[in-house]
Coordinates of C-alpha atoms in Angstrom, one line a residue:
Chain B
M1 CA -56.7 26.7 17.7
I2 CA -56.2 24.1 15.2
S3 CA -52.8 22.3 14.5
Q4 CA -51.9 23.1 11.2
L5 CA -48.8 20.6 9.4
T6 CA -46.5 23.1 7.7
V7 CA -43.9 21.6 5.2
F8 CA -41.0 23.1 3.7
L9 CA -40.2 21.9 0.1
Q10 CA -37.6 22.7 -2.6
N11 CA -39.3 23.7 -5.8
E12 CA -38.2 20.7 -7.6
K13 CA -40.0 17.9 -9.6
G14 CA -41.2 15.0 -7.5
R15 CA -41.0 16.6 -4.1
L16 CA -44.4 17.3 -3.4
A17 CA -45.5 13.6 -4.4
A18 CA -42.5 12.1 -2.3
A19 CA -43.7 14.2 0.8
C20 CA -47.5 13.0 0.2
R21 CA -46.1 9.5 0.1
T22 CA -44.4 9.8 3.7
I23 CA -47.8 11.0 5.0
A24 CA -49.6 8.2 3.3
D25 CA -47.1 5.5 4.2
A26 CA -47.8 6.7 8.1
G27 CA -51.2 5.9 7.6
I28 CA -52.5 9.4 7.9
N29 CA -55.4 11.1 6.2
M30 CA -55.2 14.6 4.7
H31 CA -58.2 16.9 4.6
S32 CA -56.8 19.9 2.8
L33 CA -53.5 21.2 1.4
F34 CA -52.5 24.5 0.2
I35 CA -49.3 25.4 -1.2
A36 CA -47.5 29.0 -1.2
D37 CA -44.9 28.4 -3.8
T38 CA -42.0 31.1 -5.0
Q39 CA -39.1 30.7 -7.3
D40 CA -36.7 28.4 -5.6
F41 CA -39.1 26.9 -2.9
G42 CA -42.7 26.3 -1.9
V43 CA -44.4 25.9 2.0
V44 CA -47.1 23.3 1.8
R45 CA -49.6 23.7 4.3
M46 CA -52.0 20.8 5.2
L47 CA -54.7 19.7 7.6
V48 CA -54.3 16.1 8.5
D49 CA -55.3 13.6 10.8
Q50 CA -52.8 13.3 13.8
P51 CA -50.7 16.3 12.9
K52 CA -48.1 15.8 15.4
K53 CA -47.5 12.0 14.3
A54 CA -47.1 13.4 10.5
A55 CA -44.8 16.1 11.3
E56 CA -42.6 13.3 13.1
A57 CA -42.7 11.1 10.3
L58 CA -41.5 14.1 7.7
R59 CA -38.9 14.8 9.9
A60 CA -37.7 11.3 10.3
A61 CA -37.8 11.2 6.5
G62 CA -35.4 14.3 6.5
Y63 CA -37.9 17.0 5.7
R64 CA -38.4 20.2 7.2
A65 CA -41.7 19.9 9.1
T66 CA -43.4 21.7 11.8
I67 CA -47.1 22.3 13.5
T68 CA -48.3 26.0 13.2
P69 CA -51.5 26.8 15.2
V70 CA -54.0 28.8 13.3
T71 CA -57.7 29.8 13.7
A72 CA -60.4 28.3 11.9
V73 CA -63.9 29.7 11.7
R74 CA -67.1 28.2 10.0
I75 CA -68.7 30.5 7.9
P76 CA -72.2 30.5 6.1
N77 CA -71.9 29.7 2.4
Q78 CA -73.1 32.8 1.1
P79 CA -72.1 36.1 -0.6
G80 CA -69.9 38.0 2.1
G81 CA -69.4 35.5 4.6
L82 CA -65.4 36.0 4.5
A83 CA -65.7 39.6 3.9
K84 CA -67.4 39.7 7.1
L85 CA -64.8 37.9 8.9
L86 CA -61.9 39.7 7.5
E87 CA -63.7 43.2 8.3
Y88 CA -63.9 42.4 11.9
M89 CA -60.3 41.4 11.9
D90 CA -59.5 44.8 10.8
S91 CA -61.7 46.4 13.1
Q92 CA -59.7 44.6 15.8
N93 CA -56.4 45.4 14.3
V94 CA -55.7 41.7 13.9
N95 CA -53.2 41.1 11.2
V96 CA -53.6 38.2 8.8
E97 CA -50.4 36.4 7.7
Y98 CA -52.1 34.1 5.3
G99 CA -55.4 32.4 4.8
Y100 CA -57.3 29.8 2.9
C101 CA -61.2 28.4 2.6
F102 CA -62.6 25.3 1.8
L103 CA -66.1 23.9 1.5
A104 CA -67.5 21.7 4.4
G105 CA -70.7 20.3 3.0
E106 CA -73.2 22.6 1.1
E107 CA -74.0 25.0 3.9
F108 CA -70.6 26.2 5.2
A109 CA -67.0 27.0 4.4
I110 CA -64.1 26.7 6.7
D111 CA -61.9 29.8 6.7
V112 CA -58.4 29.2 8.0
L113 CA -56.4 32.1 9.2
K114 CA -53.0 32.6 10.5
T115 CA -52.7 35.9 12.5
D116 CA -50.5 37.5 14.5
E117 CA -52.8 37.4 17.5
D118 CA -53.5 33.7 18.0
I119 CA -54.1 33.0 21.6
E120 CA -57.1 35.7 22.5
L121 CA -58.5 35.8 19.0
E122 CA -60.8 32.7 19.4
S123 CA -62.5 33.9 22.5
K124 CA -62.7 37.6 20.7
L125 CA -64.4 36.0 17.7
A126 CA -66.7 34.1 19.9
E127 CA -68.0 37.0 21.5
A128 CA -68.6 38.6 18.3
G129 CA -70.8 35.6 17.1
F130 CA -68.4 33.9 15.0
Q131 CA -68.4 30.2 15.1
T132 CA -64.9 29.0 15.8
V133 CA -64.2 25.4 14.8
A134 CA -62.5 22.7 17.3
P135 CA -59.7 20.5 16.1
E136 CA -61.8 17.4 16.6
E137 CA -64.2 18.5 14.0
I138 CA -61.8 18.5 11.1
Y139 CA -59.4 15.7 11.9
K140 CA -58.4 12.8 14.5
L141 CA -56.3 14.2 17.3
D142 CA -53.0 12.9 18.2
Chain I
M1 CA 3.8 22.4 28.7
Y2 CA 5.9 21.6 25.5
Y3 CA 6.8 18.5 23.9
Q4 CA 10.1 19.5 23.3
P5 CA 10.9 22.6 25.1
D6 CA 14.7 23.1 24.3
I7 CA 13.7 23.3 20.7
E8 CA 10.2 25.0 20.8
T9 CA 11.3 27.8 23.0
M10 CA 14.7 28.2 21.2
P11 CA 16.3 32.0 21.2
V12 CA 15.6 33.2 17.8
E13 CA 19.1 33.6 17.0
Q14 CA 20.0 30.5 17.6
L15 CA 16.7 29.0 15.7
R16 CA 18.0 31.0 12.7
E17 CA 21.7 29.5 12.9
L18 CA 20.1 26.3 13.3
Q19 CA 17.9 27.0 10.2
L20 CA 21.0 28.3 8.0
D21 CA 23.2 25.0 9.1
R22 CA 20.3 22.6 8.0
M23 CA 19.5 24.5 5.0
K24 CA 22.9 24.3 3.6
R25 CA 23.2 20.7 4.1
S26 CA 19.4 19.9 2.7
I27 CA 20.2 21.9 -0.3
A28 CA 23.1 20.1 -1.0
H29 CA 21.8 16.8 -0.3
A30 CA 19.1 17.7 -2.9
Y31 CA 21.5 18.8 -5.4
E32 CA 23.9 15.8 -5.2
N33 CA 21.1 13.1 -5.4
I34 CA 18.3 14.7 -7.6
P35 CA 19.1 15.4 -11.2
L36 CA 16.1 18.2 -11.6
Y37 CA 17.8 20.3 -8.4
R38 CA 20.8 20.1 -10.7
E39 CA 19.2 21.3 -13.8
R40 CA 17.4 23.9 -12.4
F41 CA 20.1 25.5 -10.3
A42 CA 22.2 25.4 -13.3
E43 CA 19.6 27.4 -15.4
A44 CA 19.4 29.8 -12.5
G45 CA 23.0 30.1 -12.0
V46 CA 23.4 29.1 -8.5
V47 CA 25.2 26.1 -6.7
P48 CA 24.6 25.2 -3.0
S49 CA 27.3 26.9 -1.7
D50 CA 25.8 30.2 -2.6
L51 CA 23.5 30.1 0.1
K52 CA 25.8 32.1 2.9
S53 CA 22.6 33.4 4.7
L54 CA 18.9 32.5 4.9
D55 CA 18.2 35.8 2.9
D56 CA 20.2 34.1 -0.2
L57 CA 17.4 31.3 -0.6
V58 CA 15.5 33.7 -2.8
K59 CA 18.6 33.4 -5.5
F60 CA 17.1 29.7 -5.7
P61 CA 14.5 28.4 -8.2
F62 CA 10.9 27.4 -7.2
L63 CA 9.4 23.7 -7.2
T64 CA 5.8 23.4 -8.3
K65 CA 3.3 21.0 -8.0
Q66 CA 3.8 20.1 -11.9
D67 CA 7.5 19.5 -11.3
M68 CA 6.2 17.0 -8.8
R69 CA 3.9 15.4 -11.2
D70 CA 6.7 15.1 -14.0
C71 CA 9.0 13.4 -11.7
Y72 CA 6.3 10.8 -10.8
P73 CA 7.2 8.1 -9.4
Y74 CA 10.8 8.4 -7.9
G75 CA 12.3 11.2 -9.5
L76 CA 12.6 13.4 -6.6
F77 CA 13.6 10.7 -4.3
A78 CA 17.4 11.3 -2.8
V79 CA 17.9 8.1 -1.1
P80 CA 17.8 4.5 -2.3
S81 CA 15.0 2.3 -1.8
S82 CA 16.7 0.3 0.9
D83 CA 16.6 3.8 3.1
V84 CA 12.8 4.1 2.2
A85 CA 10.3 3.6 5.1
R86 CA 7.1 4.4 3.6
I87 CA 5.6 6.4 0.6
H88 CA 2.5 8.1 0.6
A89 CA 0.7 9.9 -2.2
S90 CA -1.9 12.7 -2.6
S91 CA -5.3 12.1 -3.8
G92 CA -4.7 13.2 -7.4
T93 CA -8.2 14.5 -7.7
T94 CA -6.9 17.1 -9.9
G95 CA -4.4 15.4 -12.2
Q96 CA -1.4 13.1 -11.7
A97 CA -1.1 11.6 -8.6
T98 CA 2.3 12.8 -6.6
V99 CA 4.0 10.4 -4.4
V100 CA 6.6 11.4 -1.6
G101 CA 8.3 8.9 0.3
H102 CA 10.0 9.1 4.0
S103 CA 12.7 7.7 5.4
A104 CA 12.7 6.4 9.1
N105 CA 14.2 9.5 10.4
D106 CA 11.6 11.4 8.4
L107 CA 8.7 9.6 10.2
K108 CA 10.2 10.1 13.5
N109 CA 10.4 13.9 12.8
W110 CA 7.1 13.8 11.7
G111 CA 5.8 12.0 14.8
D112 CA 7.5 14.7 16.8
C113 CA 5.9 17.7 14.9
F114 CA 2.7 16.3 15.1
A115 CA 3.1 15.6 18.8
R116 CA 3.9 19.3 19.7
G117 CA 0.2 19.9 18.9
I118 CA -0.9 17.4 21.1
Y119 CA 0.7 18.9 24.2
M120 CA -0.7 22.4 22.8
V121 CA -4.3 20.9 23.6
G122 CA -3.1 19.7 27.0
G123 CA -2.2 16.3 26.0
S124 CA 0.5 14.2 27.2
R125 CA 1.5 10.4 28.0
G126 CA -1.6 8.5 28.7
S127 CA -4.3 10.7 27.2
V128 CA -6.6 9.0 24.7
I129 CA -6.4 10.0 21.1
Q130 CA -9.0 9.5 18.3
V131 CA -7.9 9.4 15.2
S132 CA -11.0 10.0 12.8
Y133 CA -8.8 11.1 9.6
G134 CA -8.6 8.6 7.1
Y135 CA -5.7 6.1 7.2
G136 CA -3.9 5.1 4.0
L137 CA -2.3 6.9 1.2
F138 CA -3.5 10.1 2.8
T139 CA -1.2 11.7 5.2
G140 CA -3.9 12.4 7.8
G141 CA -4.4 9.2 9.2
L142 CA -1.1 8.0 9.9
G143 CA 0.5 11.4 10.6
A144 CA -1.8 12.0 13.8
H145 CA -1.2 8.4 14.7
A146 CA 2.7 9.0 14.8
G147 CA 2.3 12.1 16.7
G148 CA -0.1 10.0 19.5
E149 CA 2.5 7.1 19.5
A150 CA 5.5 9.6 19.9
V151 CA 3.9 11.4 22.9
G152 CA 2.8 8.0 24.5
C153 CA -1.1 8.3 24.1
A154 CA -3.5 5.5 23.7
V155 CA -4.1 5.8 19.9
I156 CA -7.8 4.7 18.5
P157 CA -7.4 4.6 14.9
T158 CA -11.0 4.8 14.2
S159 CA -10.1 6.4 10.6
S160 CA -13.2 7.9 9.0
G161 CA -16.7 7.1 8.5
N162 CA -19.4 5.0 10.4
T163 CA -20.1 8.2 12.5
K164 CA -22.5 7.0 15.1
R165 CA -19.7 3.8 16.0
Q166 CA -17.0 6.7 16.2
I167 CA -19.2 8.5 18.7
Q168 CA -20.0 5.4 20.8
M169 CA -16.1 4.6 21.2
M170 CA -15.5 8.1 21.9
K171 CA -18.2 8.2 24.9
D172 CA -17.3 4.7 25.9
L173 CA -13.3 4.9 25.9
G174 CA -13.1 8.6 27.2
T175 CA -11.5 9.9 24.4
D176 CA -9.4 13.2 25.3
I177 CA -8.5 14.4 22.0
L178 CA -10.0 13.9 18.4
A179 CA -8.3 14.5 15.3
C180 CA -9.9 14.7 12.0
T181 CA -11.2 17.5 9.5
P182 CA -13.4 20.3 10.6
S183 CA -16.7 19.6 8.7
Y184 CA -16.3 15.6 10.0
A185 CA -15.7 17.1 13.7
L186 CA -18.9 19.3 13.0
L187 CA -20.8 16.1 11.5
I188 CA -19.9 14.1 14.8
A189 CA -21.1 16.7 16.9
D190 CA -24.2 17.1 15.3
T191 CA -24.8 13.4 15.0
A192 CA -24.2 13.0 18.9
I193 CA -26.6 15.8 19.6
E194 CA -29.2 13.8 17.2
M195 CA -28.5 11.0 19.0
G196 CA -29.6 12.6 22.4
Y197 CA -26.1 13.7 23.6
D198 CA -24.7 16.7 25.0
P199 CA -21.1 16.1 23.8
A200 CA -19.7 19.4 25.8
K201 CA -21.0 17.9 28.9
D202 CA -21.2 14.1 28.3
F203 CA -18.1 13.7 26.7
K204 CA -14.5 13.5 28.0
V205 CA -13.2 14.9 25.0
S206 CA -11.5 18.3 25.7
G207 CA -9.1 19.1 22.6
V208 CA -9.3 18.9 19.0
I209 CA -6.6 18.7 16.3
L210 CA -8.4 19.5 13.0
G211 CA -7.0 20.2 9.6
A212 CA -6.9 19.2 6.0
E213 CA -9.3 21.8 4.8
P214 CA -10.6 25.4 5.4
A215 CA -12.3 26.5 8.5
S216 CA -13.9 29.8 9.5
E217 CA -13.7 31.4 12.8
N218 CA -17.5 31.2 13.2
M219 CA -17.5 27.3 12.2
R220 CA -14.3 26.9 14.4
Q221 CA -16.4 28.6 17.2
E222 CA -19.1 26.2 16.4
I223 CA -17.1 23.2 17.1
R224 CA -15.6 24.4 20.4
E225 CA -19.1 24.9 21.7
K226 CA -20.8 21.8 20.6
L227 CA -17.9 19.7 21.7
G228 CA -16.6 21.8 24.6
V229 CA -13.1 21.5 23.5
Q230 CA -9.9 23.5 22.8
Y231 CA -9.3 23.9 19.1
C232 CA -5.8 23.2 17.3
D233 CA -5.8 23.9 13.9
V234 CA -3.3 21.6 12.2
Y235 CA -1.8 22.7 8.9
G236 CA 0.3 20.3 6.5
L237 CA 0.6 19.0 3.1
S238 CA 1.7 15.5 1.9
E239 CA 4.3 17.1 -0.6
V240 CA 6.0 18.5 2.6
M241 CA 5.5 16.2 5.2
G242 CA 1.7 15.8 6.1
P243 CA 0.0 16.9 9.1
G244 CA 2.0 18.4 11.6
V245 CA 4.2 21.2 9.6
A246 CA 2.5 24.1 11.8
M247 CA 0.0 23.7 14.4
E248 CA -2.2 26.4 16.6
C249 CA -1.4 26.7 20.2
A250 CA -4.0 27.5 23.2
E251 CA -3.6 31.4 22.6
S252 CA -5.7 30.5 19.2
H253 CA -3.9 33.3 17.1
G254 CA -2.0 31.5 14.6
L255 CA -0.1 28.1 14.2
H256 CA 3.8 28.0 14.9
L257 CA 5.7 26.4 12.0
A258 CA 7.8 23.4 12.8
E259 CA 10.7 25.7 12.0
D260 CA 13.5 23.5 13.2
H261 CA 12.4 21.2 10.0
F262 CA 11.0 23.6 7.5
Y263 CA 11.7 27.2 6.5
A264 CA 8.7 29.1 5.2
E265 CA 8.6 32.0 3.0
I266 CA 5.6 34.3 1.9
V267 CA 5.6 35.2 -1.7
D268 CA 3.0 37.5 -3.9
P269 CA 1.6 34.5 -6.5
E270 CA 2.1 36.9 -9.3
T271 CA 5.7 38.2 -9.1
L272 CA 6.7 35.5 -6.8
Q273 CA 8.9 38.3 -4.9
P274 CA 8.8 37.7 -0.9
V275 CA 6.3 40.0 0.9
P276 CA 6.7 41.9 4.1
D277 CA 5.4 39.8 7.2
G278 CA 1.9 40.4 7.9
T279 CA 0.8 40.5 4.0
Y280 CA -1.1 37.6 2.6
G281 CA 0.5 35.6 -0.2
E282 CA 1.8 32.1 -1.0
L283 CA 3.3 29.9 1.5
V284 CA 6.7 28.6 0.1
F285 CA 8.7 25.9 1.9
T286 CA 12.3 24.6 2.2
T287 CA 12.4 21.6 4.1
L288 CA 15.4 21.4 6.6
T289 CA 15.8 17.8 7.7
R290 CA 13.8 15.5 5.2
E291 CA 16.1 12.7 3.9
C292 CA 14.0 11.0 1.1
C293 CA 12.2 14.2 -0.4
P294 CA 14.0 17.2 0.5
L295 CA 12.2 20.2 -1.1
V296 CA 13.4 23.3 -2.2
R297 CA 11.5 26.6 -2.2
Y298 CA 8.3 24.5 -2.8
R299 CA 5.1 26.4 -3.8
T300 CA 2.2 25.0 -1.7
R301 CA -0.5 27.1 -3.5
D302 CA -2.0 27.8 0.1
V303 CA -2.5 31.5 0.9
T304 CA -1.9 32.7 4.3
R305 CA 0.6 35.3 6.2
I306 CA 3.0 35.2 9.0
I307 CA 1.8 36.9 11.9
P308 CA 4.2 38.8 13.4
E309 CA 4.3 38.7 17.1
E310 CA 6.0 37.0 20.1
C311 CA 3.6 34.4 21.2
A312 CA 2.6 34.5 24.8
C313 CA 2.9 30.7 24.8
G314 CA 6.4 31.0 25.0
R315 CA 7.1 28.9 21.7
T316 CA 9.4 31.2 19.5
H317 CA 8.7 29.4 16.1
R318 CA 7.3 32.1 13.8
K319 CA 3.3 31.7 13.3
I320 CA 1.2 31.6 10.0
D321 CA -2.3 32.5 9.9
R322 CA -4.9 30.1 9.0
I323 CA -5.1 29.5 5.4
V324 CA -7.4 31.8 3.7
G325 CA -7.7 29.6 0.6
R326 CA -5.6 28.3 -2.3
T327 CA -4.3 30.0 -5.2
D328 CA -6.0 27.4 -7.3
D329 CA -9.0 27.2 -5.4
M330 CA -9.5 30.9 -5.9
M331 CA -12.6 31.4 -8.1
I332 CA -12.6 34.3 -10.5
I333 CA -16.2 35.2 -10.8
R334 CA -16.9 38.1 -13.2
G335 CA -13.0 39.3 -13.0
V336 CA -13.6 39.2 -9.0
N337 CA -11.1 37.1 -6.8
V338 CA -13.2 35.0 -4.3
F339 CA -12.2 32.6 -1.9
P340 CA -14.8 30.1 -0.4
S341 CA -13.6 30.8 3.0
Q342 CA -15.0 34.3 2.4
I343 CA -18.5 33.1 1.5
E344 CA -18.2 30.8 4.7
Q345 CA -17.3 33.7 7.0
V346 CA -20.7 35.7 6.0
I347 CA -22.8 32.5 6.0
T348 CA -21.6 31.6 9.8
G349 CA -22.5 35.2 10.7
F350 CA -26.1 34.3 10.3
P351 CA -27.3 32.0 13.1
E352 CA -30.6 31.2 10.9
I353 CA -28.9 29.2 8.6
A354 CA -26.9 25.7 8.9
T355 CA -23.3 25.8 8.6
Q356 CA -23.4 23.5 5.7
Y357 CA -23.4 25.1 2.3
Q358 CA -22.6 24.7 -1.4
I359 CA -21.7 26.9 -4.5
V360 CA -22.9 26.1 -7.8
L361 CA -21.1 27.9 -10.5
T362 CA -22.5 28.2 -14.0
S363 CA -22.5 30.4 -17.1
N364 CA -25.3 32.4 -18.1
G365 CA -23.7 33.8 -21.8
P366 CA -20.9 35.4 -21.0
L367 CA -21.6 36.1 -17.6
D368 CA -20.9 33.7 -14.6
R369 CA -23.7 33.0 -12.4
I370 CA -22.8 32.3 -8.8
E371 CA -25.4 30.2 -6.8
L372 CA -25.2 29.8 -3.0
Q373 CA -27.4 27.0 -1.5
V374 CA -28.0 27.1 2.0
E375 CA -30.3 25.4 4.7
P376 CA -32.5 26.9 7.3
V377 CA -31.9 25.5 10.6
A378 CA -34.2 23.0 12.4
D379 CA -36.2 25.9 14.4
F380 CA -36.4 28.6 11.5
P381 CA -39.8 29.7 11.6
F382 CA -40.3 28.4 7.8
D383 CA -44.0 28.7 7.8
E384 CA -43.8 32.3 7.2
I385 CA -42.4 32.8 3.6
R386 CA -41.9 36.7 4.3
K387 CA -39.2 35.4 6.9
L388 CA -37.8 33.3 4.3
E389 CA -37.6 36.1 1.6
D390 CA -36.1 38.4 4.2
L391 CA -33.4 35.9 5.3
K392 CA -32.4 35.8 1.2
A393 CA -32.5 39.5 1.0
R394 CA -30.2 40.0 3.9
L395 CA -27.6 37.0 3.0
H396 CA -27.7 38.4 -0.5
A397 CA -27.0 42.0 0.6
E398 CA -24.2 41.0 3.1
L399 CA -22.5 38.9 0.4
K400 CA -22.5 42.0 -2.2
S401 CA -21.1 44.1 0.4
N402 CA -18.3 41.7 1.3
L403 CA -17.6 40.1 -2.3
Q404 CA -18.3 42.9 -4.4
I405 CA -20.6 40.5 -6.6
S406 CA -24.1 39.4 -6.6
V407 CA -24.7 35.9 -5.5
D408 CA -27.8 34.5 -6.2
I409 CA -29.4 32.6 -2.9
R410 CA -31.0 29.5 -3.1
I411 CA -32.7 28.0 0.3
V412 CA -32.7 24.4 0.0
E413 CA -34.3 21.6 2.3
P414 CA -31.9 20.2 5.2
K415 CA -29.7 17.2 4.2
T416 CA -29.6 18.0 0.6
I417 CA -26.1 19.2 1.1
E418 CA -24.1 16.4 1.2
R419 CA -22.3 16.0 4.6
S420 CA -18.8 14.9 4.2
E421 CA -17.0 12.4 6.1
G422 CA -13.8 13.6 4.4
K423 CA -13.1 17.1 2.5
A424 CA -16.3 18.5 2.0
K425 CA -17.1 19.5 -1.7
R426 CA -18.2 22.9 -1.4
I427 CA -17.7 24.2 -4.9
I428 CA -19.5 22.8 -8.0
D429 CA -18.2 24.5 -11.1
M430 CA -20.1 23.8 -14.2
R431 CA -18.8 26.7 -16.4
N432 CA -17.6 25.6 -19.6

């Protein structure tokens, strides 16, 4: 399991910039950022170095910030990589809440998934031959 | 335990006789010394001697806030300046300020009225009372202060503001009773919790005397639990006296009027006719002992009802319910009468939402648009948008069924909504 930083932001001019500045001022590097937005608010999900420290810095600055455990899987960068993973999830009756993918070099992509069955999923995935990603492969630990 | 047992538990018959006797004298005093009353009584065709029973009061004309503004500054003073001990003024945020004078006896009676509430929350000589109402022209601070002194309490006049220092003093000085606005009590509780205390266990405070703004039953419960206290709701208004006109006993079901000093009526705000006990309407006061600024049938604009029951606490003075709104705070939204307290009642039924909220009214062409801004609590699972959307939908449905109007819900970041140190600014009306 890896620790994702989640931040609740009002859908308002300058809020994302201000949140990123708070993280930057804490001396923390970001590796990925995805925004889910609705009409009046957005939920920002990030992979950052020292996620706990980042969440604390944001909370101290008045933000709603939390750490969410998510599963990350390394997938070969080729057609059907993600489909295969999702088909496996489906076969195991695992619900995917949300997900996002990013490239890690030329050969691999990292697929991050929030599911309703986080704990046992990693070992199941490993048994099925998927390559799960350890936190230290993506970010500096706290 | 009563502060003034003979008065507070006086048999009802005897109390009515006392009221009639005092009312006759007070109305005559107003008539003889204030030209406005002479004019108004003449227009209505009444003279003070027409008052033969308490029921005759309905023959007398009303006095309004506007009358008080028009009489600014000294038009409603019935004594010479040599007998005026103090002058208070209303905030004047909604118009010309109104000033109210107090004689030395008026101030003494005020202290006694508030002191009854200190006994209601278990206070007595030697209790430590912290007054975190603002001191100044606003009557909250000095009114509570006078009550504490009348009882013989150790009074800490912290006034409002500087919340962390308030909390430090509360803890270090062993405050027994806290007097302030409900929203400030909640801010004190929340700040103490943020500072790492559990005020219900770590602090000695056992009673709060809160007033000057509305608070729903759920908000009251939150304050009781967070601070571990008995809650005494105090009612008062600067035009009539200040805090202490009515106070809530330990039965927590209504506020006992200080009927030896004030006579209350409840009237329909449209027809101005008295309504039966138990029916909501506008609260109207006639003062019975005030020397400096006696009032005859003053319309408070506060909406409440008489609670028609004998109180288990033994006090015989009639009770009013908590104030559900003000006739001029009442929002008319798409033709529907809405009180902010109704919205607060719904919000506090949702534990996922913090108690602070704000209502923004705008015009959308000919239609009114009402937006309610709320904050999720700190441990809300906001990572899942579904849960946020679900919360919005449930809150929307609940408001619709309670208020019969559609309210747009906006979930905002914490601390976006201003915390108050005095009266909370809950409504922003931007309609043109």
